[in-house]
Coordinates of C-alpha atoms in Angstrom, one line a residue:
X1 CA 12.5 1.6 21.7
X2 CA 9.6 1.4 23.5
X3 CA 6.2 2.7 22.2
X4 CA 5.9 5.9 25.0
X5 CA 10.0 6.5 23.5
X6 CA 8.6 6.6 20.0
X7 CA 5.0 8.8 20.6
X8 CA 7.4 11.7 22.7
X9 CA 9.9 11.4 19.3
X10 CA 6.8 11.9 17.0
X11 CA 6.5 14.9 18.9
X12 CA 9.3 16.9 16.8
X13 CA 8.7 15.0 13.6
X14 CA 7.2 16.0 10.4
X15 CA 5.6 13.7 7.6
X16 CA 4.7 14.1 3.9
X17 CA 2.9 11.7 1.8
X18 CA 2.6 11.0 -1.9
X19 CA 0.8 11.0 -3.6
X20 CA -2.6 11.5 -1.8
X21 CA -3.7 11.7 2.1
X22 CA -6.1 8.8 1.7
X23 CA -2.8 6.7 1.0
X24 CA -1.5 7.6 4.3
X25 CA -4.7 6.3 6.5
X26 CA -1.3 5.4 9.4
X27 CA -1.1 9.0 9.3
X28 CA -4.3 10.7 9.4
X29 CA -5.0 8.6 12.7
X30 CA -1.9 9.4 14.0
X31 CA -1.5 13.1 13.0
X32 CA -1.1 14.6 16.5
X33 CA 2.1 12.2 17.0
X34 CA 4.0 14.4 14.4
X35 CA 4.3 18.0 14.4
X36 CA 3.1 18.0 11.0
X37 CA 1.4 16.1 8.1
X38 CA 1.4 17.3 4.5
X39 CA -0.2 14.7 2.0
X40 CA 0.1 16.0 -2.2
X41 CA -2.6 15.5 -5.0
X42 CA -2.2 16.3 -8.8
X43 CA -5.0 18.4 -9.2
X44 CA -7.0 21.6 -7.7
X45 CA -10.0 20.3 -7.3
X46 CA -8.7 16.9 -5.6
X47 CA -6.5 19.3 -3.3
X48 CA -10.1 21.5 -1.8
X49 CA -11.4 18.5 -1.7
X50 CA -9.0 16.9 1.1
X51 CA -8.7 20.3 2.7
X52 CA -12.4 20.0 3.3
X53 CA -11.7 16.6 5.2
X54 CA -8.6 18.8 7.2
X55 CA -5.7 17.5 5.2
X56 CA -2.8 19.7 4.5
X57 CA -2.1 19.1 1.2
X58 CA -0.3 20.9 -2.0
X59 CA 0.0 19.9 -5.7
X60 CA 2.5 17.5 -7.0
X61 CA 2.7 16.3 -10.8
X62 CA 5.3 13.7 -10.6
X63 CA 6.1 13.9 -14.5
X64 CA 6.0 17.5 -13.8
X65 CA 7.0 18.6 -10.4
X66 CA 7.3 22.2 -9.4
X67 CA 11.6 21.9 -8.3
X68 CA 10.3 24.1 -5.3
X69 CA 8.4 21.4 -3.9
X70 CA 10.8 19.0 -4.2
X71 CA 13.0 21.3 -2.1
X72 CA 10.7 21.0 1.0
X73 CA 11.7 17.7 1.5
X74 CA 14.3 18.5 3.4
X75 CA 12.5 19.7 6.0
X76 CA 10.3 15.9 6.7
X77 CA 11.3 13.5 8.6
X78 CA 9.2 11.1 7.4
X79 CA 8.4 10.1 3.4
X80 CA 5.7 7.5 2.2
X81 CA 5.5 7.5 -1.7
X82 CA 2.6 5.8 -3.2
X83 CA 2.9 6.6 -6.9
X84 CA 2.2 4.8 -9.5
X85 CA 4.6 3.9 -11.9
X86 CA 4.6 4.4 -15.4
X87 CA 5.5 2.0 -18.1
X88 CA 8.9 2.3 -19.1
X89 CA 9.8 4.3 -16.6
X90 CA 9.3 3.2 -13.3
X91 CA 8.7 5.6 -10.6
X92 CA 8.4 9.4 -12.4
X93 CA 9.9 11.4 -9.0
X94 CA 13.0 9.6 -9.3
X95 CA 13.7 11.0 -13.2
X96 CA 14.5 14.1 -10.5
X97 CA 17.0 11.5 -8.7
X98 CA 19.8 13.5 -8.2
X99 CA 17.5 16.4 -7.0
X100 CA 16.3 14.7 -4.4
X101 CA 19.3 12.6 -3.5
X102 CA 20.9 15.8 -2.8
X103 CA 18.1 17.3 -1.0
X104 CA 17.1 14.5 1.3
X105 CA 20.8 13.8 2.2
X106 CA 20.8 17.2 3.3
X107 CA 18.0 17.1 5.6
X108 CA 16.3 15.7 8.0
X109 CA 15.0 12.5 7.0
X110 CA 14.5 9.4 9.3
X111 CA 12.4 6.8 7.1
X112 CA 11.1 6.1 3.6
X113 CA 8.6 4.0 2.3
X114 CA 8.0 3.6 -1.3
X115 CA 4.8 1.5 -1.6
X116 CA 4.5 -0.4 -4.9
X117 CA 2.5 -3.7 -6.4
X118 CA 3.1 -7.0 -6.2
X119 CA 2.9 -7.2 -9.6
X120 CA 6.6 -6.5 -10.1
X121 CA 7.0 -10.6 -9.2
X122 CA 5.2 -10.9 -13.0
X123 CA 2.8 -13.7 -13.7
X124 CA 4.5 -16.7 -11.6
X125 CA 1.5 -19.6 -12.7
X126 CA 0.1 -19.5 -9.4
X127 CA 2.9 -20.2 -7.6
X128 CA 4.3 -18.4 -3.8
X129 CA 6.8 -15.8 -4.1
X130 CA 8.9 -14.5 -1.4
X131 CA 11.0 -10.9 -0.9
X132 CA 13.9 -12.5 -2.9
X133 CA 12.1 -12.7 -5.8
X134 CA 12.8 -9.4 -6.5
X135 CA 16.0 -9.7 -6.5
X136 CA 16.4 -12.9 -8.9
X137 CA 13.8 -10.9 -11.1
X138 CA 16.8 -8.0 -11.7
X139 CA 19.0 -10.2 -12.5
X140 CA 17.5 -12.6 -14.7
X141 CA 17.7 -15.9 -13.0
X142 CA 15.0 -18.7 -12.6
X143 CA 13.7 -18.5 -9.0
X144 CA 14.6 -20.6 -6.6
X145 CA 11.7 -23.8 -5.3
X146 CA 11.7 -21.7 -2.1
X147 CA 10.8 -18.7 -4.3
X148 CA 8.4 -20.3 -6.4
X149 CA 6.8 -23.5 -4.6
X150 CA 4.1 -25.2 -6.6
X151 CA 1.7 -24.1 -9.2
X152 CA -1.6 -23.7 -9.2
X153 CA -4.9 -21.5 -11.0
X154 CA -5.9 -17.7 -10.9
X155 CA -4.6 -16.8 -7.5
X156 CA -4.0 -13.3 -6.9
X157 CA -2.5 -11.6 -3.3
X158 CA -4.5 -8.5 -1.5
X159 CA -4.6 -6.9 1.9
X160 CA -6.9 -4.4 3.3
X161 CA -6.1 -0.9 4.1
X162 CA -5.9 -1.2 7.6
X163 CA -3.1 -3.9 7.8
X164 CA -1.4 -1.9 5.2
X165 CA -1.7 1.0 7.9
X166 CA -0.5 -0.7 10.7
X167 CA 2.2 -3.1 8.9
X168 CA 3.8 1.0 8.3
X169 CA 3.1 1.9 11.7
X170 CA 5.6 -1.3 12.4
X171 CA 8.3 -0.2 10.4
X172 CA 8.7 3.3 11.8
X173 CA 9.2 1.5 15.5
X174 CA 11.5 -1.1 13.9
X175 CA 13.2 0.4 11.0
X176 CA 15.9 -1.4 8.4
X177 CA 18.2 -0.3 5.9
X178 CA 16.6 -1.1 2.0
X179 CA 13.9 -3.8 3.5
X180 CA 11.6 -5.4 1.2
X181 CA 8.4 -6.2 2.9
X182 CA 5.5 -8.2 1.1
X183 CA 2.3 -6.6 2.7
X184 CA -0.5 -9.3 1.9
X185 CA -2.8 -11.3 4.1
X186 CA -2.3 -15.0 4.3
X187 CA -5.7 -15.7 1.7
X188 CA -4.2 -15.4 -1.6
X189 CA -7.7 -16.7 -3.3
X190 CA -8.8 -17.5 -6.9
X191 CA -10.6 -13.8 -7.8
X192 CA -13.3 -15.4 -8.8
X193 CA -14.2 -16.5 -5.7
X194 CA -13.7 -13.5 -4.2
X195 CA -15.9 -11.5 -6.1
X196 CA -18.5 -14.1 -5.4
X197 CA -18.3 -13.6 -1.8
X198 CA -18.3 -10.0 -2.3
X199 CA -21.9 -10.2 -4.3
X200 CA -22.9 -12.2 -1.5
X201 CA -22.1 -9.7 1.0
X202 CA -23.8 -6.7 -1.0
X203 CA -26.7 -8.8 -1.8
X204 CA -27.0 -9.1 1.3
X205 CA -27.2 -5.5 2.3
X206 CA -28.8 -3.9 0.0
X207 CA -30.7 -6.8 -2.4
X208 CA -32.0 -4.4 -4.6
X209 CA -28.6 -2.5 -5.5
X210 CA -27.4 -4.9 -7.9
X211 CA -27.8 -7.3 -11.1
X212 CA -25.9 -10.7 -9.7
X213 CA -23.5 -11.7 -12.1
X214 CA -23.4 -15.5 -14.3
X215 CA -20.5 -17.7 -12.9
X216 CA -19.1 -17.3 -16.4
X217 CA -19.3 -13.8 -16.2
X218 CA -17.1 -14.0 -13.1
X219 CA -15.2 -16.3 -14.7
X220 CA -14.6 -13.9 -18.1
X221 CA -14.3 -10.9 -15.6
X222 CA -11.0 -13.0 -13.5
X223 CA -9.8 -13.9 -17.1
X224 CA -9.1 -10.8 -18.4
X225 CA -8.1 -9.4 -14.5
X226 CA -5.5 -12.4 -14.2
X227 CA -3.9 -11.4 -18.0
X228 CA -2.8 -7.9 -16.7
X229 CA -1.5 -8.4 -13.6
X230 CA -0.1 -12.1 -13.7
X231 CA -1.1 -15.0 -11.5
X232 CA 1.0 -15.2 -8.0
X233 CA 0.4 -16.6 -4.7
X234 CA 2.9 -13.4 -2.2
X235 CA 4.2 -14.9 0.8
X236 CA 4.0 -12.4 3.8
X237 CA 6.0 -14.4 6.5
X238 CA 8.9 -12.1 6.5
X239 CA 6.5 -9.2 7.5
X240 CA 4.6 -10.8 10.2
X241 CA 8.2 -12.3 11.8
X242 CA 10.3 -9.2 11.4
X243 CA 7.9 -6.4 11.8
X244 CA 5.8 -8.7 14.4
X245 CA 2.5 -7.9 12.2
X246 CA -0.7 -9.9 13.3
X247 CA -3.1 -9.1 10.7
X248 CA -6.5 -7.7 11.6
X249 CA -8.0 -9.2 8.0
X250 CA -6.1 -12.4 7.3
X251 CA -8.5 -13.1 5.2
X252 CA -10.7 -11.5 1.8
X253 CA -13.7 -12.8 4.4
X254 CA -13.3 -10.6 6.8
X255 CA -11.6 -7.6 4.8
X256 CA -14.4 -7.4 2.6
X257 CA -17.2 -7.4 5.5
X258 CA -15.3 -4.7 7.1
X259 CA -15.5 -2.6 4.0
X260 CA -19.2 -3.3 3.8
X261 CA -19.8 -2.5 7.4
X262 CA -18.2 0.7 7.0
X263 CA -19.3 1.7 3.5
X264 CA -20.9 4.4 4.9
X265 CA -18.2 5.9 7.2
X266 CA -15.3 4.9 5.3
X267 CA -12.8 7.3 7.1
X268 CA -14.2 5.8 11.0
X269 CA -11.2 5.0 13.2
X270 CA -8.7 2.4 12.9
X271 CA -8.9 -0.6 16.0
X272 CA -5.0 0.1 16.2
X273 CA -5.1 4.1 16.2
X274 CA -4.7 4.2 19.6

């Protein structure tokens, strides 16, 4: 499908995204390709708060969902669900499974995203992980040495917004049937030497904003980080060959200097909203 195919097809789509607008960045600068956008938010004041900004959005309390909502669904073509889970349960909506089985089965659906952490691969010492991870993690097995190649110290995987943005945008032209995509950029770096750069960077900017911090107060700060959310090294090579992804922040470097250049404006327009 060519890209002129897929902006006419927008044309008679409709998109909701959970749980807030924000999380849906592919969407806000790409609103006037769908008929419309809908974005939820758990409280009142969060929800006049997005209006303000133009959002269409309506309250949604996952662990307590007014049904009514739920049945709106079926009416979207298009579903991104950001919401956290919760410990021991997973993801709250689908407590409602059957609900919403039966309602999106019913409708009109075209594509769902469910946008989670890559901290479901657990604390792998360091080491790469790949999509099939997941899998070996359901069942209990060791992983693989092309799941888990070599290990090294307090690495941790982020991406910026925007690759997240357009890494969805991707997925809508080429959709799959129960795809796992790893959306990182290729820089998986020690955390401490990320938020080094990052003090650097403010510094920088505005040098009388903040107290630099001791190296072993980074280092205490990483400690406790790495404890929570494990120590892994995500491998992104599946999305950049099967969605054809080129990253617009490979690396924390240039991620966080666009955040800093556009502290500001943080809501300017995306390089690939067009």
């Amino acid at each position: 499908m060519s890209e002129p195919d897929v902006y006419s097809w927008y044309g008679i789509c409709r998109a909701i995204l959970c749980p807030e607008p924000q999380k849906g960045r592919l969407f806000e600068t790409s609103a006037y390709r769908f008929r419309a956008v809908t974005g939820t938010c758990t409280s009142i004041m969060k929800k006049k708060e997005l209006e303000k900004r133009g959002f269409d959005v309506c309250l949604f309390d996952a662990n307590e969902p007014e049904l009514s909502i739920l049945s709106t669904l079926k009416s979207y073509t298009h579903l991104l669900v950001s919401i956290p889970s919760v410990v021991g349960i997973g993801d709250p909506v689908l407590r409602h499974g059957d609900l919403l089985r039966s309602t999106l089965m019913d409708g009109n659906l075209q594509w769902l995203s469910y946008l989670s952490s890559t901290g479901v691969y657990g604390n792998c010492a360091g080491a790469w992980v790949d999509e099939d991870a997941v899998d070996t993690i359901i069942k209990q097995e060791p992983f693989s040495k092309f799941q888990k190649m070599r290990v090294s110290r307090q690495y941790t995987s982020r991406v910026h917004v925007e690759d997240i943005c357009q890494a969805l945008k991707a997925s809508i032209y080429m959709p799959s049937i129960s795809r796992i995509y790893n959306i990182v950029d290729d820089d998986p770096a020690p955390r401490e030497e990320v938020f080094a750069y990052a003090e650097e960077l403010i510094e920088k900017k505005w040098p009388t904003w903040v107290r630099r911090s001791t190296s072993s107060e980074r280092a205490i700060s990483c400690e406790k980080k790495g404890s929570s959310t494990g120590e892994k090294r995500v491998c992104n090579e599946r999305m950049k060959t099967e969605l054809a992804v080129t990253l617009l922040h490979p690396s924390y470097r240039s991620g966080l200097l666009s955040i800093i250049d556009q502290m500001e404006n943080p809501f300017q327009s995306s390089p690939f909203q067009s």
